[in-house]
XYZ file of C-alpha atoms in Angstrom:
567
model
C 52.018 -48.930 -45.481
C 54.984 -46.959 -45.590
C 57.627 -46.672 -47.728
C 60.790 -46.200 -45.899
C 63.386 -46.574 -48.906
C 63.552 -47.491 -52.642
C 66.517 -48.322 -55.053
C 66.989 -49.487 -58.586
C 69.360 -51.246 -60.536
C 68.990 -52.380 -64.449
C 64.869 -52.574 -64.774
C 64.742 -53.433 -61.462
C 62.731 -51.273 -57.629
C 62.934 -51.958 -54.846
C 60.151 -50.717 -52.511
C 60.889 -51.060 -48.225
C 57.961 -51.086 -46.715
C 57.055 -51.677 -43.092
C 55.192 -55.031 -43.748
C 57.410 -56.543 -46.474
C 60.354 -55.548 -49.692
C 58.474 -55.214 -52.813
C 60.454 -55.833 -56.788
C 58.539 -54.687 -59.574
C 60.253 -54.252 -63.340
C 59.716 -51.802 -65.402
C 56.237 -52.395 -65.682
C 55.126 -52.158 -61.979
C 55.206 -55.280 -62.131
C 55.701 -57.338 -58.592
C 58.471 -59.924 -59.485
C 59.027 -61.090 -55.621
C 57.729 -60.139 -52.821
C 59.227 -60.517 -49.037
C 57.701 -60.826 -46.041
C 59.350 -60.723 -42.299
C 59.703 -63.544 -39.844
C 59.763 -61.776 -37.605
C 56.323 -59.765 -36.528
C 58.700 -57.529 -34.136
C 60.730 -56.451 -36.886
C 60.882 -52.955 -39.264
C 63.412 -52.079 -41.316
C 64.146 -48.489 -42.902
C 67.203 -48.893 -45.298
C 68.823 -50.683 -48.655
C 71.840 -51.291 -50.209
C 72.552 -53.819 -53.169
C 75.839 -55.285 -53.604
C 75.873 -58.035 -56.225
C 73.616 -60.082 -56.045
C 72.553 -59.373 -51.933
C 70.351 -57.013 -51.313
C 70.828 -55.994 -47.066
C 68.017 -54.634 -45.580
C 69.231 -52.672 -42.214
C 67.168 -52.921 -39.155
C 65.786 -49.602 -37.321
C 65.290 -50.586 -33.876
C 68.263 -53.982 -33.789
C 71.373 -53.955 -34.393
C 71.078 -56.831 -37.387
C 70.793 -56.517 -40.891
C 68.678 -58.786 -43.056
C 70.167 -59.689 -46.535
C 68.694 -61.536 -48.904
C 70.184 -63.518 -52.077
C 68.666 -62.427 -54.408
C 68.671 -65.609 -57.074
C 68.213 -68.735 -54.340
C 65.759 -65.882 -52.451
C 67.233 -67.582 -49.107
C 67.439 -64.289 -46.167
C 69.636 -64.027 -43.096
C 70.017 -62.373 -40.047
C 74.070 -60.662 -39.147
C 74.617 -58.953 -35.972
C 75.779 -55.154 -37.046
C 75.958 -51.728 -36.050
C 72.348 -50.672 -38.333
C 70.049 -49.175 -36.849
C 69.016 -45.192 -38.276
C 71.505 -45.242 -40.915
C 72.322 -42.917 -42.962
C 74.496 -44.897 -45.877
C 76.765 -42.919 -48.001
C 78.561 -45.712 -51.278
C 82.331 -45.722 -51.059
C 84.972 -47.632 -52.568
C 81.873 -49.450 -54.391
C 80.937 -50.349 -50.441
C 78.755 -49.293 -47.957
C 79.854 -46.682 -45.120
C 76.844 -45.347 -43.544
C 76.384 -43.180 -39.669
C 74.206 -44.504 -36.884
C 72.434 -41.990 -34.824
C 73.039 -44.249 -31.626
C 77.012 -46.227 -32.572
C 78.749 -43.538 -34.713
C 80.130 -43.949 -38.288
C 80.131 -47.381 -39.574
C 82.149 -49.876 -43.605
C 80.453 -52.526 -44.437
C 81.837 -54.717 -46.831
C 81.789 -58.123 -46.375
C 81.669 -57.203 -42.177
C 81.088 -54.243 -40.352
C 84.035 -51.507 -38.721
C 83.216 -49.404 -37.006
C 85.466 -46.506 -37.151
C 87.639 -44.969 -34.087
C 85.636 -41.654 -33.520
C 82.520 -41.505 -32.038
C 81.303 -37.528 -33.641
C 77.895 -36.635 -30.741
C 75.018 -34.995 -33.012
C 75.911 -35.188 -36.143
C 73.339 -33.298 -37.775
C 74.911 -34.841 -41.731
C 77.676 -35.556 -43.589
C 79.659 -36.591 -47.083
C 82.192 -37.402 -47.928
C 84.927 -36.203 -51.285
C 86.901 -38.635 -52.157
C 88.530 -39.843 -49.033
C 87.956 -37.194 -46.860
C 84.767 -37.050 -44.467
C 82.600 -33.630 -44.042
C 80.785 -34.297 -40.947
C 77.890 -30.905 -39.861
C 77.168 -30.863 -36.584
C 75.868 -27.684 -34.230
C 76.952 -25.024 -37.472
C 80.326 -26.977 -37.586
C 81.783 -28.524 -40.240
C 84.682 -31.600 -39.401
C 86.880 -32.425 -41.489
C 88.777 -36.281 -41.385
C 90.307 -38.267 -43.686
C 89.078 -41.885 -43.417
C 91.927 -44.698 -42.608
C 90.106 -47.926 -44.768
C 93.047 -49.956 -43.276
C 92.773 -49.569 -39.743
C 89.675 -47.613 -40.186
C 89.952 -44.667 -38.582
C 88.684 -40.768 -38.473
C 91.398 -38.441 -38.858
C 91.154 -34.727 -38.011
C 92.597 -32.737 -40.726
C 90.251 -29.115 -40.057
C 87.014 -27.589 -38.068
C 85.203 -24.703 -39.312
C 82.256 -23.254 -37.361
C 80.145 -21.604 -39.882
C 78.171 -20.502 -37.408
C 81.510 -17.961 -35.585
C 82.951 -16.884 -39.183
C 79.137 -16.086 -41.407
C 77.098 -13.405 -39.528
C 73.224 -14.794 -39.498
C 74.639 -18.269 -40.885
C 73.253 -21.294 -39.798
C 73.742 -24.726 -41.614
C 71.878 -28.000 -41.718
C 73.374 -30.427 -44.425
C 76.886 -30.218 -46.903
C 77.107 -31.856 -49.918
C 79.511 -33.181 -51.973
C 78.634 -32.259 -55.590
C 80.910 -32.270 -58.918
C 84.874 -31.631 -56.629
C 83.568 -28.924 -54.330
C 81.941 -29.045 -50.955
C 77.825 -27.336 -50.294
C 76.611 -26.272 -46.983
C 73.157 -24.300 -46.736
C 69.879 -24.031 -44.709
C 66.168 -23.281 -46.293
C 67.823 -19.947 -47.587
C 70.592 -20.228 -49.320
C 74.192 -22.120 -49.306
C 77.968 -21.097 -49.457
C 80.933 -23.010 -51.275
C 82.983 -24.033 -49.425
C 87.065 -24.489 -50.152
C 87.341 -27.976 -50.296
C 91.500 -27.964 -48.578
C 90.604 -25.066 -46.034
C 86.920 -25.134 -45.903
C 86.291 -21.109 -45.663
C 83.789 -19.897 -47.257
C 83.620 -18.852 -51.061
C 80.961 -17.910 -52.045
C 77.047 -17.750 -51.501
C 74.442 -18.111 -53.615
C 70.605 -17.028 -52.516
C 67.994 -19.424 -52.774
C 64.730 -17.581 -51.817
C 62.954 -16.535 -48.826
C 61.629 -20.568 -47.578
C 61.095 -21.046 -44.793
C 61.667 -25.275 -45.302
C 63.752 -27.226 -46.878
C 65.140 -30.357 -46.733
C 68.722 -31.321 -47.990
C 69.312 -31.061 -52.165
C 69.792 -33.532 -54.403
C 72.745 -33.200 -57.825
C 72.184 -33.945 -60.950
C 73.940 -32.840 -63.919
C 75.186 -28.915 -63.498
C 72.421 -28.576 -61.440
C 71.635 -28.758 -57.226
C 68.017 -29.147 -56.883
C 65.970 -28.141 -53.829
C 62.476 -29.156 -52.415
C 60.387 -26.237 -50.346
C 57.233 -28.716 -50.241
C 55.817 -27.045 -52.130
C 57.630 -25.743 -54.632
C 61.732 -27.236 -56.397
C 64.411 -25.106 -57.153
C 66.760 -25.288 -59.375
C 70.593 -23.961 -58.946
C 73.529 -23.200 -60.894
C 76.034 -21.854 -58.204
C 78.944 -21.950 -60.801
C 76.519 -19.295 -62.684
C 75.717 -17.831 -59.358
C 78.935 -16.092 -58.927
C 79.951 -15.162 -62.251
C 76.609 -13.150 -61.896
C 79.243 -10.043 -59.478
C 80.338 -7.192 -61.461
C 83.342 -5.257 -60.523
C 82.619 -2.370 -61.761
C 79.551 -2.183 -60.155
C 80.550 -2.445 -56.515
C 81.706 0.003 -54.812
C 83.160 -0.111 -50.729
C 83.772 2.686 -48.460
C 85.294 2.564 -45.144
C 82.681 3.780 -42.456
C 84.483 6.697 -41.487
C 87.011 9.514 -43.767
C 88.470 10.191 -40.699
C 91.946 8.977 -38.794
C 91.755 4.988 -38.314
C 92.848 4.169 -34.133
C 93.598 1.090 -32.800
C 90.765 -0.660 -30.946
C 87.953 1.841 -31.683
C 85.423 -0.254 -33.941
C 84.818 0.808 -37.486
C 82.817 -0.915 -40.551
C 83.028 -1.592 -44.455
C 80.247 -1.536 -46.350
C 79.771 -2.639 -49.850
C 76.856 -1.110 -52.377
C 76.100 -3.055 -55.636
C 73.600 -2.426 -57.740
C 72.078 -6.128 -57.891
C 69.942 -6.022 -54.401
C 70.159 -9.452 -54.267
C 74.083 -9.774 -54.822
C 74.140 -6.616 -51.872
C 72.217 -8.319 -49.770
C 72.206 -11.796 -49.925
C 75.853 -12.334 -51.574
C 79.247 -12.675 -49.369
C 81.152 -10.625 -48.935
C 84.933 -11.215 -47.426
C 87.121 -8.457 -46.824
C 91.283 -9.904 -46.523
C 93.676 -8.449 -44.139
C 97.424 -8.026 -45.572
C 99.767 -7.019 -43.352
C 103.550 -7.089 -44.875
C 102.523 -8.875 -47.597
C 101.010 -11.644 -45.601
C 97.943 -12.702 -45.192
C 96.432 -12.353 -41.659
C 93.169 -13.132 -41.122
C 89.350 -13.064 -43.645
C 86.228 -11.831 -42.742
C 83.274 -12.988 -43.976
C 79.199 -11.812 -44.107
C 76.840 -11.717 -46.292
C 75.436 -8.489 -45.373
C 76.045 -4.927 -46.809
C 78.637 -5.056 -44.171
C 81.489 -6.229 -42.854
C 82.244 -5.067 -38.966
C 84.813 -4.645 -37.091
C 83.642 -4.003 -32.411
C 87.455 -4.182 -31.409
C 88.859 -2.209 -34.643
C 92.081 -3.472 -35.672
C 96.250 -3.923 -34.061
C 97.590 -0.565 -35.186
C 99.285 -0.747 -37.907
C 99.671 -0.664 -42.098
C 97.486 -2.987 -44.488
C 95.999 -3.915 -47.620
C 92.208 -4.229 -47.937
C 90.996 -7.036 -50.198
C 87.241 -7.340 -50.855
C 85.752 -10.066 -52.378
C 81.811 -10.866 -53.421
C 81.520 -14.363 -53.764
C 85.547 -14.611 -54.337
C 85.124 -12.416 -57.169
C 87.886 -9.664 -56.469
C 86.378 -6.052 -56.462
C 88.541 -3.414 -55.027
C 91.187 -3.208 -51.733
C 93.045 -0.035 -50.013
C 95.795 0.817 -48.018
C 95.021 1.835 -44.431
C 96.885 2.730 -41.365
C 96.223 2.267 -37.783
C 97.220 5.017 -34.976
C 97.604 4.558 -31.797
C 94.814 7.895 -29.989
C 96.565 9.606 -26.594
C 94.829 7.643 -24.742
C 96.227 4.117 -25.726
C 99.725 4.821 -26.451
C 101.511 3.183 -23.785
C 103.970 5.865 -23.423
C 100.488 7.976 -22.588
C 100.345 5.506 -19.747
C 103.433 4.980 -19.061
C 103.191 8.670 -18.209
C 100.601 8.885 -16.328
C 101.240 5.442 -14.473
C 105.146 7.138 -13.195
C 102.979 10.107 -11.803
C 100.485 8.064 -9.397
C 103.498 5.769 -8.923
C 105.444 9.458 -7.612
C 101.970 11.307 -6.128
C 100.701 7.979 -3.773
C 104.790 7.581 -2.898
C 104.847 10.837 -1.666
C 101.479 10.725 -0.810
C 102.394 8.020 1.600
C 105.429 9.080 2.598
C 103.777 12.396 4.926
C 101.749 10.002 6.158
C 104.537 7.612 6.860
C 106.377 11.245 8.492
C 103.282 12.662 10.315
C 103.063 8.827 11.344
C 106.806 8.940 12.274
C 106.633 11.921 13.945
C 103.363 11.276 16.287
C 104.690 8.667 17.774
C 107.818 10.647 18.773
C 105.797 12.842 20.479
C 104.211 9.790 21.196
C 107.627 8.733 23.136
C 109.207 11.538 24.360
C 105.651 11.620 26.105
C 105.569 8.371 27.801
C 109.343 8.886 28.904
C 108.596 12.645 29.968
C 106.252 10.365 32.393
C 108.878 7.385 32.863
C 110.776 10.895 34.734
C 108.043 12.039 37.348
C 107.547 8.557 38.011
C 110.760 8.162 39.063
C 111.478 11.151 41.961
C 107.624 10.333 43.679
C 109.142 6.894 43.939
C 112.557 7.609 44.957
C 110.287 10.562 47.457
C 108.322 7.279 48.933
C 111.794 4.785 49.416
C 113.791 7.212 50.858
C 111.600 8.928 53.117
C 110.347 5.149 54.268
C 114.868 4.732 54.921
C 114.513 8.214 56.717
C 111.895 7.417 59.479
C 114.234 4.331 60.215
C 117.081 5.845 60.596
C 115.329 8.412 63.312
C 113.689 5.734 65.298
C 117.021 4.231 65.767
C 114.844 1.007 64.206
C 118.817 0.223 61.975
C 118.945 -3.530 61.521
C 115.092 -2.101 59.637
C 116.599 0.802 57.691
C 119.575 -1.600 56.720
C 116.576 -3.847 55.754
C 114.492 -1.141 54.267
C 117.784 0.278 52.321
C 118.440 -3.421 50.883
C 115.285 -3.948 49.133
C 115.285 -0.346 48.270
C 118.384 -1.144 46.101
C 116.539 -3.862 44.596
C 113.859 -1.780 43.856
C 115.586 0.548 42.008
C 117.002 -2.308 39.733
C 114.874 -3.472 38.788
C 113.271 0.481 37.831
C 116.719 1.019 36.168
C 116.442 -2.902 34.901
C 112.691 -2.972 33.436
C 111.295 1.246 32.865
C 112.929 1.542 29.634
C 111.604 -1.618 28.215
C 108.122 -1.435 26.467
C 106.769 -4.597 27.512
C 107.720 -7.199 30.954
C 106.003 -10.061 32.298
C 103.615 -9.563 34.461
C 105.225 -11.780 37.189
C 108.276 -9.315 37.514
C 105.484 -6.839 38.326
C 103.605 -8.797 40.907
C 106.826 -8.713 42.442
C 107.697 -5.255 42.209
C 104.607 -5.064 43.429
C 105.090 -6.980 46.334
C 108.818 -5.743 47.619
C 106.487 -2.513 46.719
C 104.180 -2.728 49.269
C 106.693 -4.598 51.579
C 108.580 -0.821 52.305
C 105.392 0.248 52.952
C 104.047 -1.411 54.675
C 107.354 -1.319 57.137
C 107.078 2.877 56.117
C 103.500 3.101 57.972
C 104.189 0.953 60.540
C 103.567 3.442 63.235
C 101.679 5.689 62.040
C 98.527 3.873 59.534
C 99.733 0.381 59.164
C 98.015 -2.115 57.093
C 97.922 -5.523 55.522
C 97.720 -6.502 51.841
C 97.776 -9.725 50.430
C 98.813 -10.880 46.791
C 97.388 -13.179 45.334
C 99.597 -16.651 44.158
C 98.208 -19.177 42.816
C 98.408 -18.150 39.301
C 99.228 -19.903 36.013
C 102.043 -20.377 34.225
C 100.118 -18.711 31.062
C 99.171 -15.424 33.695
C 102.213 -15.022 34.970
C 104.002 -14.893 30.975
C 101.620 -12.180 30.379
C 103.728 -8.939 29.449
C 102.249 -5.683 30.794
C 103.465 -1.887 30.654
C 106.732 -1.767 33.382
C 105.481 0.655 36.212
C 102.225 0.131 35.127
C 100.405 -0.617 39.109
C 102.862 1.704 40.996
C 100.423 4.764 41.017
C 98.268 2.255 41.662
C 99.572 0.984 44.499
C 100.846 4.040 45.544
C 97.226 6.069 45.836
C 95.590 2.085 47.503
C 98.892 2.893 49.771
C 97.956 6.698 49.967
C 94.616 6.749 51.279
C 94.342 3.297 52.858
C 91.682 3.287 56.333
C 90.149 1.203 58.259
C 86.773 1.796 57.645
C 85.963 1.695 61.769
C 87.383 4.691 63.641
C 88.335 1.018 66.626
C 90.395 -0.912 64.584
C 92.887 1.250 62.870
C 94.470 -1.770 60.382
C 93.795 -0.552 57.181
C 94.183 -3.303 54.209
C 94.959 -3.719 50.029
C 93.707 -5.987 48.131
C 95.577 -7.135 44.873
C 93.905 -9.872 42.752
C 93.951 -11.030 39.403
C 91.874 -12.579 37.572
C 91.339 -14.833 34.360
C 87.875 -14.816 32.282
C 88.928 -15.991 28.534
C 90.506 -13.832 27.184
C 90.330 -11.134 29.672
C 93.085 -10.966 32.236
C 92.279 -8.299 34.667
C 94.094 -6.882 37.690
C 92.033 -5.830 40.534
C 93.306 -2.549 43.199
C 91.034 -2.987 46.529
C 91.608 -1.378 49.442
C 89.757 -0.064 52.497
C 88.512 3.711 52.984
C 87.456 4.869 56.424
C 83.272 5.620 55.755
C 84.306 9.812 56.601
C 86.517 9.737 53.333
C 85.262 10.834 50.337
C 86.025 8.565 47.710
C 87.080 11.681 44.438
C 90.809 11.935 46.347
C 91.459 8.562 44.495
C 89.925 9.772 41.394
C 91.919 13.173 41.006
C 95.399 11.421 42.478
C 98.292 12.361 40.835
C 98.825 8.623 40.277
C 95.760 7.808 38.739
C 96.434 10.536 35.902
C 99.480 9.277 35.296
C 98.625 5.404 34.773
C 95.733 6.680 32.761
C 97.473 9.165 30.368
C 100.348 6.112 29.978
C 97.958 3.875 29.128
C 96.351 6.141 26.535
C 99.678 6.792 24.948
C 100.781 3.393 25.335
C 97.301 2.371 23.446
C 97.996 3.943 20.793
C 101.573 3.201 19.950
C 102.035 -0.630 20.749
C 98.086 -0.363 19.337
C 97.312 -2.179 22.336
C 93.922 -3.011 23.867
C 94.656 -1.191 27.612
C 91.662 -0.673 30.029
C 92.169 1.291 33.503
C 88.306 1.329 35.603
C 88.253 2.887 38.533
C 85.245 2.530 41.650
C 84.977 -0.690 40.532
C 82.337 -2.223 41.917
C 84.257 -3.297 45.697
C 85.024 -7.321 46.377
C 86.844 -7.990 49.500
C 84.592 -4.772 51.383
C 81.403 -3.087 51.853
C 83.286 0.299 52.104
C 86.145 0.989 49.732
C 87.811 1.351 46.686
C 88.448 -0.530 43.518
C 90.842 -0.051 40.533
C 91.173 -2.097 37.833
C 93.767 -1.995 35.334
C 91.940 -5.062 32.143
C 94.297 -6.565 29.809
C 93.739 -8.472 26.464
C 95.660 -12.089 26.359
């Protein structure tokens, strides 16, 4: 049968097995045997309180209480499964693997703090020391309100390189924590390590037991007995030499290490090395290692420091050091470089801005020149119409033409200086212009024109460069002829179409079959519009396109050009 727990008092020994509890006297004779009434029950911990034995269940939340005088047993419910018990304050303090820490006097009391992944714990005075994943967490035990009040915690894996504890114990008013190779002595006020005791290069080991002045370790086939106080006394400061890795100037944030050389090899490789850092008389930090080097991978900030060296808590020397700023780390150096970079960027940006401003002014000058070129061309054609009407003695028609010319010229003066105008005003100008030109050419080269009128309000309000269509309309009027000799009427269509966000304004006219289409592609009007579109796009970051010799839409023989905008 498996034996789960054994306790002794006076001349009696209690043995807890998987089936029963057996009491033996000092002559190894059975005094009493208690069988479990429930065959499914199994108990794994014994606790004696007065004349009563408490058996804690392994799998169920209950406790079997046996009265040693009467032999009667009763069950009580409580958090008992998989417990790790510790006597405390003449009662039982225990940790359950499933429900945390509890206290048992005449009843079960659960503490308020739930601590996951508890590896081991111990109690010193009224403080609970809990080991969990390499971190020691310390709590004050409050038995009035059954609370665990946090005091401090320390991550030993982080502060002592290469050390990972498996257990923690209280012995002779001191705290020890370690593994199968060795253990640390901890300061009971701060939890900081003060010394290290090397056990040996064992691969396995259980939590130690303390007796007298020694700690006993069970390494499967070996028992090791050590006195941690005497181990620290082995350090002789005169035999220790401490040096810094570089004899040159130490610079801020530049890595360096401190090396310990000791005649005793075990102390050199297996003792606690500590470097305490002081600045202006105040201790600012401590660094630990079990090997012979303590490394500062990120260096230290600039300033003057005092370094004090310790081995297992024994002072072995001290040294003043000065940390200075290298040129590359000096703030003045970075400020100077930053100012130089900013100045360079500002100068570069100013040059780019000046160049763009200069190019913009050149483009605007060219655009203004194009406008001045359009102006006399437009006036010449308009006055030519009025002159023709006067010669023909069509005074009333001439007056109407003069009024139309005046309105068109007013439109020109009001809008030519603007960057953009609404499409509806540009089309209104085109309609008035075609009306004047149709009247002028009524006898010599008559033509008729058609403009799209059913436009949506969105299309009407599209912004376009002013007078962008006038040279194209002028070309259409100039080359508009009937495709056949028998019919002397030419036709001009001006249409507006929208496909998605693309809007195109088409100008299409008939051409006599004997004329050469190249006249359109090399005409002055096309050149003016093409150059104006290019300058306008570069200046205002637009995407207007002029398409010459576009596919015909209304005639079998003719010419069509399109101005395409993106809404």
